[in-house]
GROMACS .gro file of C-alpha atoms in nm:
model
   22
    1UNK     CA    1   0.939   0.814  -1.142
    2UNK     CA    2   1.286   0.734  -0.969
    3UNK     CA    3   1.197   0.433  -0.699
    4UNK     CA    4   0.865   0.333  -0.687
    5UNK     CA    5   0.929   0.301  -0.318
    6UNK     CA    6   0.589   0.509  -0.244
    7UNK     CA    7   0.374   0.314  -0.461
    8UNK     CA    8   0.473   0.020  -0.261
    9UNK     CA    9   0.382   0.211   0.041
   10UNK     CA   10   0.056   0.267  -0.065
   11UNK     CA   11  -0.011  -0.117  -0.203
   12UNK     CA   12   0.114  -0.217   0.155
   13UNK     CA   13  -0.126   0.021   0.302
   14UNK     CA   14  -0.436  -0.028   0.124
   15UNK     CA   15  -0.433  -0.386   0.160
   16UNK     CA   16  -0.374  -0.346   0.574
   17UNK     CA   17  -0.694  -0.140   0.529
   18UNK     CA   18  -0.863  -0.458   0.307
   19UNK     CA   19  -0.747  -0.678   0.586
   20UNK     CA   20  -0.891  -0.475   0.889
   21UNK     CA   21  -1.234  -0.441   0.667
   22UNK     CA   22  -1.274  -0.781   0.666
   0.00000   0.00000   0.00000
C-alpha cells in the first residue's frame, strides 16, 4: 500500500456508476 491513488480511482468510479443508475 504505497499511494492509495487506485482506491481513489475506484471510489470515483463507482459513484459515476451510482450517479448514471439513478
Amino acid at each position: 500500500m504505497t499511494k492509495p491513488s487506485s482506491y481513489s480511482i475506484m471510489s470515483i468510479v463507482i459513484y459515476l456508476i451510482y450517479l448514471m443508475s439513478k
